Coordinates of C-alpha atoms in Angstrom, one line a residue:
X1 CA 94.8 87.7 143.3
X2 CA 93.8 86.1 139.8
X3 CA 96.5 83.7 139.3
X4 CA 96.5 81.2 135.8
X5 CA 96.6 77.9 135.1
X6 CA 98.8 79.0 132.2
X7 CA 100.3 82.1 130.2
X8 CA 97.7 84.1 128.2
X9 CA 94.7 83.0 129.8
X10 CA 93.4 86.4 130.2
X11 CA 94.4 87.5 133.6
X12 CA 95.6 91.2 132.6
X13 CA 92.6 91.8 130.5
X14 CA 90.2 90.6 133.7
X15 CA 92.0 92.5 136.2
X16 CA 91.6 96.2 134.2
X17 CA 88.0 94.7 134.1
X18 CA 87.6 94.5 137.1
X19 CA 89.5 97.8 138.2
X20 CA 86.9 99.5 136.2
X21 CA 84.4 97.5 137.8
X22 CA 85.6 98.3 141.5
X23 CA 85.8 102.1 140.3
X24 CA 82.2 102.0 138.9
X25 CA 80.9 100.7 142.3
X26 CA 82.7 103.5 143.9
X27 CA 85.4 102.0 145.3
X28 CA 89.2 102.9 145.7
X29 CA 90.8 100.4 143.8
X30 CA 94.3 99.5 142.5
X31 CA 96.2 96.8 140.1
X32 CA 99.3 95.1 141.5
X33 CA 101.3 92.6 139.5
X34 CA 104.5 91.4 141.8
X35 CA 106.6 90.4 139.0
X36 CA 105.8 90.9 135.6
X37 CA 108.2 89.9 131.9
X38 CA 107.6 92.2 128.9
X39 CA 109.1 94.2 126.7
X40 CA 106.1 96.5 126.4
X41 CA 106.6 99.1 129.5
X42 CA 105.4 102.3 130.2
X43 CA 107.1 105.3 131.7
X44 CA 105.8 106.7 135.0
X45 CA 105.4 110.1 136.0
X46 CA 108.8 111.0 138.0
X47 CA 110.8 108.7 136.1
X48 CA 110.4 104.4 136.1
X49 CA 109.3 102.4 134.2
X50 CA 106.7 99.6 134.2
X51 CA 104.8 97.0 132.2
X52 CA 102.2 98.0 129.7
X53 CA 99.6 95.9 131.4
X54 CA 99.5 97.7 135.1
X55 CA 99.4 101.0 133.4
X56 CA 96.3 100.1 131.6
X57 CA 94.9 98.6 134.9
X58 CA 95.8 102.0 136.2
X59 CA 93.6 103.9 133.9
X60 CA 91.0 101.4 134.5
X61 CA 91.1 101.9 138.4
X62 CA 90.9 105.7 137.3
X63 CA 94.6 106.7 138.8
X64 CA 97.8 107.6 138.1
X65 CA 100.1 104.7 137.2
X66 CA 103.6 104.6 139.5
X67 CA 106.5 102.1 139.7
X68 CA 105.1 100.0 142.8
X69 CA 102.1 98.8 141.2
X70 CA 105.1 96.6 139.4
X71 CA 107.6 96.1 141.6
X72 CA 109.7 93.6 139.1
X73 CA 109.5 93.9 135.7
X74 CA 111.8 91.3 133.5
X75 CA 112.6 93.0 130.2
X76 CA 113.9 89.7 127.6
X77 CA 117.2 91.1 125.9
X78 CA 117.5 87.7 124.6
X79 CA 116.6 83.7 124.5
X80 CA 118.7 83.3 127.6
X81 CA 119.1 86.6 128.8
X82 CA 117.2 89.5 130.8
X83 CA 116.9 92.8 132.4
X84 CA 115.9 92.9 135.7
X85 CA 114.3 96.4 136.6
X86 CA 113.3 96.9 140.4
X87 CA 110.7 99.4 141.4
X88 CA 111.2 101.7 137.6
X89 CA 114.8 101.3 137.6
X90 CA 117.3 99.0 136.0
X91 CA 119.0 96.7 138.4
X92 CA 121.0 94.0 136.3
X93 CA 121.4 92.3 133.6
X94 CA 121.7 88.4 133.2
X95 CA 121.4 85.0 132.1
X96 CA 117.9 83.6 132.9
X97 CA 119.6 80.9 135.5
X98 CA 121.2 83.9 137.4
X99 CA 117.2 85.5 137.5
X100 CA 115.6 83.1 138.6
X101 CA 118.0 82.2 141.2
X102 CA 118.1 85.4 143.0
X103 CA 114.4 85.8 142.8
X104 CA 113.8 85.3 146.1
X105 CA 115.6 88.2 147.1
X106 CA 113.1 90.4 145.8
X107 CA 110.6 89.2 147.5
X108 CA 110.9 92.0 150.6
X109 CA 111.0 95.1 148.3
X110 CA 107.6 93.0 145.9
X111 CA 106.1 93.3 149.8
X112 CA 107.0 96.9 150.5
X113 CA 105.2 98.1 147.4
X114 CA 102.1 95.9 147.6
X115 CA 101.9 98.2 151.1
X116 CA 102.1 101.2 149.3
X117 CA 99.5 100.3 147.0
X118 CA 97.4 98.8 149.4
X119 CA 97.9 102.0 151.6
X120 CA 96.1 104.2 148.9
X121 CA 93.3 101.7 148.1
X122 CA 90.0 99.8 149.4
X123 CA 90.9 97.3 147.3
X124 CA 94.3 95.5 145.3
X125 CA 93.4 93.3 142.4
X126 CA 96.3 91.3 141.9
X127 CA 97.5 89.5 138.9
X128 CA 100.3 86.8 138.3
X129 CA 102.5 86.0 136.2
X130 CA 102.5 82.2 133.8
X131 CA 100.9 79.7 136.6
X132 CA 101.4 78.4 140.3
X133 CA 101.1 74.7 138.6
X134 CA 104.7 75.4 137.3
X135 CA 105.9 73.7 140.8
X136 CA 109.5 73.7 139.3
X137 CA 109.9 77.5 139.7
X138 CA 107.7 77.2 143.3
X139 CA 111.1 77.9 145.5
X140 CA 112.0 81.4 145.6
X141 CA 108.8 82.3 143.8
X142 CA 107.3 86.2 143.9
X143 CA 104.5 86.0 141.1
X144 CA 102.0 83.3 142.6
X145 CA 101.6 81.6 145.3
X146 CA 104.9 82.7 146.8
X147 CA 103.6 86.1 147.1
X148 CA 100.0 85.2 147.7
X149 CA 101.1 83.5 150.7
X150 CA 103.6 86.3 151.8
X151 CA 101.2 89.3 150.9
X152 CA 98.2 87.2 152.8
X153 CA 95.8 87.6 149.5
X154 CA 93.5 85.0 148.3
X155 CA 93.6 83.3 145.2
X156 CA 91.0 82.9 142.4
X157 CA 92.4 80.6 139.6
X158 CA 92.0 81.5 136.1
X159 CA 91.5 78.6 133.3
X160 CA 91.5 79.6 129.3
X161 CA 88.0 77.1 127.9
X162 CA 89.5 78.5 124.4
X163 CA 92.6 76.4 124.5
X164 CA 90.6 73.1 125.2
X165 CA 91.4 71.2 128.3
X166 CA 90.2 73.3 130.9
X167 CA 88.5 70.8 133.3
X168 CA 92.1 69.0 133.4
X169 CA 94.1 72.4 133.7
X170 CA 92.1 73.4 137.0
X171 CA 91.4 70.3 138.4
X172 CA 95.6 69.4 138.0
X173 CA 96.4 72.7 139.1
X174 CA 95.1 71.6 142.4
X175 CA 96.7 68.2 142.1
X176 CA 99.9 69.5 141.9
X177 CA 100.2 72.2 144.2
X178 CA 101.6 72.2 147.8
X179 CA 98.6 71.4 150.3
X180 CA 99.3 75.2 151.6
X181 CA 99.1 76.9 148.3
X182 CA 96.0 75.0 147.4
X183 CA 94.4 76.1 150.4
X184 CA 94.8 80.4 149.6
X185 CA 92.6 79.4 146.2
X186 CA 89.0 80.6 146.9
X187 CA 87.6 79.8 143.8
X188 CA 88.0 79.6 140.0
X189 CA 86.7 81.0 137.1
X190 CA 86.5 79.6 133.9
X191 CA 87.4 82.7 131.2
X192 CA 87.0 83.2 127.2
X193 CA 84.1 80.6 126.4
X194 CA 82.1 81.1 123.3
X195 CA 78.5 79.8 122.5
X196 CA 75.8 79.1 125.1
X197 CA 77.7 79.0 128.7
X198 CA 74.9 76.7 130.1
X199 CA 76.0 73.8 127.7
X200 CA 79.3 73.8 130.4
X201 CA 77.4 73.7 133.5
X202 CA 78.2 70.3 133.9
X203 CA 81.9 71.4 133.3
X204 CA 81.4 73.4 136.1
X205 CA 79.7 71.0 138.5
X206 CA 82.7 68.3 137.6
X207 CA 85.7 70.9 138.6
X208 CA 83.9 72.2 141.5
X209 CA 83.2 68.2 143.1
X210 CA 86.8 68.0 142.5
X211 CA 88.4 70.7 143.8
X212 CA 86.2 71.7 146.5
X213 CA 86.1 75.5 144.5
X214 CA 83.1 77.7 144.0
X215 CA 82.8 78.6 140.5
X216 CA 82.7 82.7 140.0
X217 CA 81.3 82.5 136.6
X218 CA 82.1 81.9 132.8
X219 CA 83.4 84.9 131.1
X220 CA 82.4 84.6 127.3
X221 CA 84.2 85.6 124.7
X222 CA 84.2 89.3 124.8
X223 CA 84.9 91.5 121.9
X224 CA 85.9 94.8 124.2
X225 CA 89.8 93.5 124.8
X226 CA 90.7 93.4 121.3
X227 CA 90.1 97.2 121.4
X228 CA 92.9 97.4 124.1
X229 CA 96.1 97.8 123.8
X230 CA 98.1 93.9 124.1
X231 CA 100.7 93.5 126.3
X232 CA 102.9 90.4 124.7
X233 CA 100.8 89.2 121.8
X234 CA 102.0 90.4 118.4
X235 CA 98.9 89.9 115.9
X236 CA 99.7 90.1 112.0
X237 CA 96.1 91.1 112.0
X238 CA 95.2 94.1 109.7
X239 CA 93.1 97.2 110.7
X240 CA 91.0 98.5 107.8
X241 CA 90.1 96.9 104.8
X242 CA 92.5 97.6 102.0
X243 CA 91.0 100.1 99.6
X244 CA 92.2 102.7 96.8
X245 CA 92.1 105.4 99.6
X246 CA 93.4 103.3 102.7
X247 CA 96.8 103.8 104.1
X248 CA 99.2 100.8 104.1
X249 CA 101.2 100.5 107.2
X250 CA 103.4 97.3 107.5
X251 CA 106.1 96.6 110.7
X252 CA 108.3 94.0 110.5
X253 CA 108.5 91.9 113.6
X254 CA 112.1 91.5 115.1
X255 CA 112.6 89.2 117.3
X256 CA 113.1 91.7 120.7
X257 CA 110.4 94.1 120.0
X258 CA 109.6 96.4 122.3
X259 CA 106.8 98.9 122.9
X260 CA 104.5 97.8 119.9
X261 CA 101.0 98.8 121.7
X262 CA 102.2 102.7 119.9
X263 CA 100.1 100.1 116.8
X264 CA 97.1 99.9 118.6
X265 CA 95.8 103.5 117.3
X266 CA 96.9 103.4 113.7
X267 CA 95.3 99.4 113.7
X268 CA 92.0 101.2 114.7
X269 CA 92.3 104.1 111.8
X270 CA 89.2 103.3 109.5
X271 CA 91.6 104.5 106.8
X272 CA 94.3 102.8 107.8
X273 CA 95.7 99.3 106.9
X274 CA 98.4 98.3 109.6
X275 CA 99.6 94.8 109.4
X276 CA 102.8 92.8 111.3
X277 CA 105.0 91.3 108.8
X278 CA 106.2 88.1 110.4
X279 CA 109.9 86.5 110.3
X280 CA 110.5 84.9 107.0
X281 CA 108.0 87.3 104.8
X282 CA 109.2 89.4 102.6
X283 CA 107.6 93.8 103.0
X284 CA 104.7 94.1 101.2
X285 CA 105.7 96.3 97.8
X286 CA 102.5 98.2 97.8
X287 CA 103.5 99.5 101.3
X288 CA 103.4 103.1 102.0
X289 CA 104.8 103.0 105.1
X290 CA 107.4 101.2 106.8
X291 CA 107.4 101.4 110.8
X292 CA 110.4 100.2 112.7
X293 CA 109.6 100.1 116.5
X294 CA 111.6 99.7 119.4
X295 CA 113.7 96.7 120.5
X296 CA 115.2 95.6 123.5
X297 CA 118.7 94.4 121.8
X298 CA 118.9 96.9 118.9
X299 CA 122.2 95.1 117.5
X300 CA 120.7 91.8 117.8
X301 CA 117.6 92.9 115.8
X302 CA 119.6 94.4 113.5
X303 CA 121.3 91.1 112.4
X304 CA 117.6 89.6 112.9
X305 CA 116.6 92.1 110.3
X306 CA 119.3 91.3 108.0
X307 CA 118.5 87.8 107.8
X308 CA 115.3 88.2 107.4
X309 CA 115.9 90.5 103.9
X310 CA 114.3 93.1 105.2
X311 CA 116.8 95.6 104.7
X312 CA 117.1 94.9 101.0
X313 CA 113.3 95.2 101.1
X314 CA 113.2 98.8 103.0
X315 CA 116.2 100.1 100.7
X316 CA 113.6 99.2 97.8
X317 CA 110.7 100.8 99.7
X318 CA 113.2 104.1 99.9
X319 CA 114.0 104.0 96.2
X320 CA 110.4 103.6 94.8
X321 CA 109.3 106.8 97.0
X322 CA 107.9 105.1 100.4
X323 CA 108.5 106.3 103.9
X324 CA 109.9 104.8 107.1
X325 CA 109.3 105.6 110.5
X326 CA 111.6 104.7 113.3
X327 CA 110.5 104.6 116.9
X328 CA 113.1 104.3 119.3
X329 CA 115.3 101.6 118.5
X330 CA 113.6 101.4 115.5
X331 CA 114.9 104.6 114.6
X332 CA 118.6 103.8 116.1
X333 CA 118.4 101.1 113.5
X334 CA 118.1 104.3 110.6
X335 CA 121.2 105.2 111.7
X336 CA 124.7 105.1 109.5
X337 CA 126.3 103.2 113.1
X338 CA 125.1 102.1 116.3
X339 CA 127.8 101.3 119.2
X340 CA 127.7 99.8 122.2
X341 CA 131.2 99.0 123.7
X342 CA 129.6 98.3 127.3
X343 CA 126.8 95.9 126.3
X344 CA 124.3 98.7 128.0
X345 CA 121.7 97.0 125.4
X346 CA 122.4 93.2 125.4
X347 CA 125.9 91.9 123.5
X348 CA 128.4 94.6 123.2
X349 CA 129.4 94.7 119.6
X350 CA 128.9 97.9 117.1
X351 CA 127.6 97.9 113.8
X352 CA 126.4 99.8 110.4
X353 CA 122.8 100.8 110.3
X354 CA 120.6 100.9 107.7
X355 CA 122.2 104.2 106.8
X356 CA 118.7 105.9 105.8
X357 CA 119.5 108.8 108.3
X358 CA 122.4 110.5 109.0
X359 CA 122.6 110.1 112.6
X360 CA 125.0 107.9 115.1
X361 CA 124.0 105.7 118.5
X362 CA 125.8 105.5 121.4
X363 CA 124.6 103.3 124.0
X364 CA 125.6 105.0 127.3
X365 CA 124.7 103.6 131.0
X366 CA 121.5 106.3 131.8
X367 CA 118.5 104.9 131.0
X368 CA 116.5 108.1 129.8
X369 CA 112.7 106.9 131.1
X370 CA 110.2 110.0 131.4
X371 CA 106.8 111.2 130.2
X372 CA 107.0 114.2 127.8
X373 CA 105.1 116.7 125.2
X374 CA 105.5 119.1 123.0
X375 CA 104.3 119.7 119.6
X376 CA 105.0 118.3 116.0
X377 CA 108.3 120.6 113.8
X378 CA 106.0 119.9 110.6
X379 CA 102.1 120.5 111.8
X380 CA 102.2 122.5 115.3
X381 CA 100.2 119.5 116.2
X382 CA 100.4 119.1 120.2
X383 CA 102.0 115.6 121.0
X384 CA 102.4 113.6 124.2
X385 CA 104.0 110.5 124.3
X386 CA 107.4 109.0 126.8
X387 CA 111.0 107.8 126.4
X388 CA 112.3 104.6 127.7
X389 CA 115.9 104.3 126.0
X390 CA 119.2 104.0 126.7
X391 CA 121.2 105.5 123.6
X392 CA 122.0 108.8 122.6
X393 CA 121.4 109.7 118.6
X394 CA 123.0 112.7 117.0
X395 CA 124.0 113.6 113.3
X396 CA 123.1 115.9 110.4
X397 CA 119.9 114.8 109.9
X398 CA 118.9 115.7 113.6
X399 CA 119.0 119.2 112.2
X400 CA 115.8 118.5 110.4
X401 CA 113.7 117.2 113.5
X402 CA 110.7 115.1 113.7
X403 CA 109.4 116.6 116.9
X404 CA 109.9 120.1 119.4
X405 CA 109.9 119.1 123.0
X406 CA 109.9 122.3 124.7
X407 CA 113.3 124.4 123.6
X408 CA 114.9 120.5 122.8
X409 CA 114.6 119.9 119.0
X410 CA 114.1 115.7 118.8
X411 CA 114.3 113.1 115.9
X412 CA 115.5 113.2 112.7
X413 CA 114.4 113.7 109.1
X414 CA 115.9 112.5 106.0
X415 CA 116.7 115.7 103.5
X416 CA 114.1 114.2 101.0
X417 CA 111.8 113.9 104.2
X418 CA 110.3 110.2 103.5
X419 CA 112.5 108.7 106.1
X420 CA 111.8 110.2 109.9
X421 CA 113.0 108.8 113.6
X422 CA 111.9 109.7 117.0
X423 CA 112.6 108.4 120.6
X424 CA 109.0 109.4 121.6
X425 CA 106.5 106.2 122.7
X426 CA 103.0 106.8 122.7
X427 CA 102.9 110.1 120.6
X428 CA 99.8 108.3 118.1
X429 CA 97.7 108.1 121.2
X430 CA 96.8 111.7 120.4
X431 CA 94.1 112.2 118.4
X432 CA 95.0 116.0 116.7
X433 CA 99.1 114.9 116.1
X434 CA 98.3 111.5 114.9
X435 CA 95.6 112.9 112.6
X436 CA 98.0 115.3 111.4
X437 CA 100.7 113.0 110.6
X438 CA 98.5 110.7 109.1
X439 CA 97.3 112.9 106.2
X440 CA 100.7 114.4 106.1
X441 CA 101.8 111.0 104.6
X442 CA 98.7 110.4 103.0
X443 CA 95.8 108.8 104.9
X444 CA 92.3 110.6 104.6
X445 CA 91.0 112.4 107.3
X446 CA 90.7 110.5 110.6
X447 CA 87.4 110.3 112.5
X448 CA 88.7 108.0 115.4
X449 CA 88.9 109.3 118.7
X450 CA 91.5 106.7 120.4
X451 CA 91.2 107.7 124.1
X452 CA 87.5 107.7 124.2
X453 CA 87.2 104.0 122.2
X454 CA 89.9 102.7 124.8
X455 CA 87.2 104.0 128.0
X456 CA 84.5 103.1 126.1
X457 CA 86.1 99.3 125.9
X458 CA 87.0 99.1 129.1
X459 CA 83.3 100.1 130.1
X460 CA 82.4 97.1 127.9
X461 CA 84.4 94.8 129.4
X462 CA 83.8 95.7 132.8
X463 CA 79.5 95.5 132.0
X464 CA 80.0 92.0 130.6
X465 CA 81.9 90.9 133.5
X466 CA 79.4 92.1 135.7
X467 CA 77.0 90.1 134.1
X468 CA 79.6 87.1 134.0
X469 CA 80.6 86.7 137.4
X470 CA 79.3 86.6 140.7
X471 CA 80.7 90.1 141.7
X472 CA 79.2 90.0 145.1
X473 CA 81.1 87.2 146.0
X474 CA 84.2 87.7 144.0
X475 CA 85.3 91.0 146.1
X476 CA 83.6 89.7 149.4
X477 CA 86.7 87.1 149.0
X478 CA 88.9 90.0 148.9
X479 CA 87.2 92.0 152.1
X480 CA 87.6 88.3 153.8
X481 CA 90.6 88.3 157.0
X482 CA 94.0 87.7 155.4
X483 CA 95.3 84.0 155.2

């Protein structure tokens, strides 16, 4: 298990390294998170739902992503709020207090799918969640050391050199844990160091004489993972250079967004510019699209967006003859109204959309979540992609739809066609529909091919891990008798 001395030190991005690493030495391997808290999930074949993360560990490993390999997912509706979803399915929703309080319930049904995943594999790289040194959350804990312990896995700590401090952050990670938590920790390794990593082997030698860990290795600094898709980190960062032939692509970023890895292809289009437009920025005028993506409290973003301006500035996009692309709740917030009497998608309230398509949300109490295809109603292009939503669009403009799902006609189009919404996640994952689309709207002709870049990256990473770490040793910890 891979556990952190803090959030973001790169534990998602080692375990799919690693899975691809296991896989390449022929081994049956499989990602396990216990607990994970994101708004970026992806749907599973049969229905459930999961964090981004563990389904990109999936494809590492090589297999089919399913609902155990994330037995808890937290889904933020807002500061104080979340959804709880258990094994794919919504269980509750409530105030952070209530969460973490009845965390320790979960803890049997965590267990019960860490056997079913450890049932199909040879081996289960496990990853936490934020850090065992947060010893105020340690009762009732399922995402570190309270699971490590329960599960019997060792423990290889995970400290961040880029953040500075990293001697202090390993070396008081073991000051501050319980005597028995510190003792499941076989090791550390020190992750995201740039330059020469011999100038820190007298880093290494200091945290090793005071912790009693083995080192693994230094992981550099790696360019591979910016090529995969991000589970929680928004970047502004742009894609191609802006040019007289590249396509401008700007999203704003509201406050719950959900589901924004469906970026990551356009933000690797060589004719593509795709930027995040941070709170308190106005759209970029010379915009020629405007993407809206999902959100896991689409009334609350909607308010976020109004106070940010950005619907005056979309309304001017509109006008001067730009598009706009909704994806999910992006495209509920198109809409003339969006209700939601029962609270099914944080507050209950209803309110006005933006009124660019004539279409109407209900939030019901099913939570649609399944993979799908079909084909594009303007190209033929094929299209895969999933749904995770809980509302139910209709109107006029549905009429003129976006997408053809087998015999169900899905999305919406604005009569003058520059403003289009779909429920569909993922569907720019595919090279021939997102090519398609792309020059429908104006980009030149794409030459990426998106699946092949994202194995090709995960090759990368895992090859510079194996030259990183001691491998050998690493997964000899794992074969080791449990705790």
């Amino acid at each position: 298990m891979l556990q952190g001395t803090g959030s973001d030190v790169g534990k998602s991005i080692l375990v799919a390294g690693l899975c691809r690493l296991a896989r390449q030495r022929g081994l049956e391997v499989a990602p396990f998170k216990p607990q994970n808290m994101s708004n970026n999930a992806a749907a599973c074949k049969g229905g459930g739902e999961i964090g981004r993360a563990q389904a990109l560990q999936a494809l590492a490993a090589g297999i089919e992503p399913h609902v155990h390999h994330n037995p808890v997912l937290l889904k933020p509706e807002t500061d104080r709020a979340a959804q709880v979803v258990l094994q794919g399915r919504p269980l509750y929703s409530a105030e952070a207090a209530t969460v973490f309080g009845r965390r320790g319930a979960l803890l049997q049904p965590v267990l019960e799918s860490f056997r079913k995943v450890a049932d199909e594999a040879e081996l289960v790289i496990v990853e936490g969640a934020g850090s065992p040194a947060e010893i105020n959350l340690r009762e009732g804990d399922i995402a570190n050391m309270g699971f490590a312990r329960a599960a019997g896995v060792p423990v290889c700590l995970v400290g961040d050199i880029e953040r500075g401090g990293v001697i202090a952050s390993l070396v008081g990670t073991q000051a501050v844990l319980d005597p028995d938590d510190a003792a499941t920790v076989r090791g550390f390794l020190v992750n995201k160091f740039r330059g020469d990593p011999n100038l820190f082997t007298d880093g290494v030698t200091a945290i090793e004489q005071r912790t009693g860990w083995p080192c693994f290795g230094v992981v550099p600094w790696l360019p591979s993972p910016a090529l995969l898709p991000a589970e929680d980190a928004v970047s502004a960062q742009g894609g191609a250079a802006a040019g007289r032939e590249t396509l401008r692509i700007v999203a704003p970023m509201l406050s719950r967004i959900a589901n924004f890895d469906d970026a990551d292809p356009l933000r690797m289009e060589p004719g593509v510019d795709f930027r995040f437009i941070p709170p308190g920025r106005p759209l970029p005028r010379d915009a020629d699209l405007v993407l809206l993506f999902g959100t896991k409290s689409t009334l609350g973003d909607l308010d976020f967006l109004r106070r940010q301006g950005w619907d005056v500035d979309i309304h001017a996009h509109v006008r001067a003859g730009g598009r706009v692309l909704g994806i999910c709740g992006g495209y509920q917030l198109l809409g003339q109204r969006i209700v939601d009497a029962e609270g099914f998608d944080g507050a209950p309230g209803e309110a006005a959309g933006l009124g660019l398509l004539d279409v109407e949300t209900k939030m019901v109490s099913d939570k649609t979540v399944r993979p799908v295809s079909g084909t594009c109603a303007h190209s033929g292009a094929p299209v895969r992609g999933y749904e995770i939503h809980v509302g139910r669009t209709d109107g006029p403009d549905c009429r003129r739809p976006m997408l053809r799902l087998g015999q169900h006609a899905e999305g919406a189009t604005s009569p003058d066609g520059l403003v289009e919404g779909t429920y569909l996640h993922g569907m720019m994952v595919r090279d021939e529909y997102r090519s398609a689309y792309l020059q429908r709207i104006g980009a030149p002709v794409s030459t990426l091919a998106y699946s092949d870049a994202v194995e090709e990256a995960l090759d990368e990473l895992a090859s510079g891990l194996e030259d990183a770490l001691d491998i050998d040793r690493l997964f000899a910890v794992a074969a080791a008798p449990n705790l």
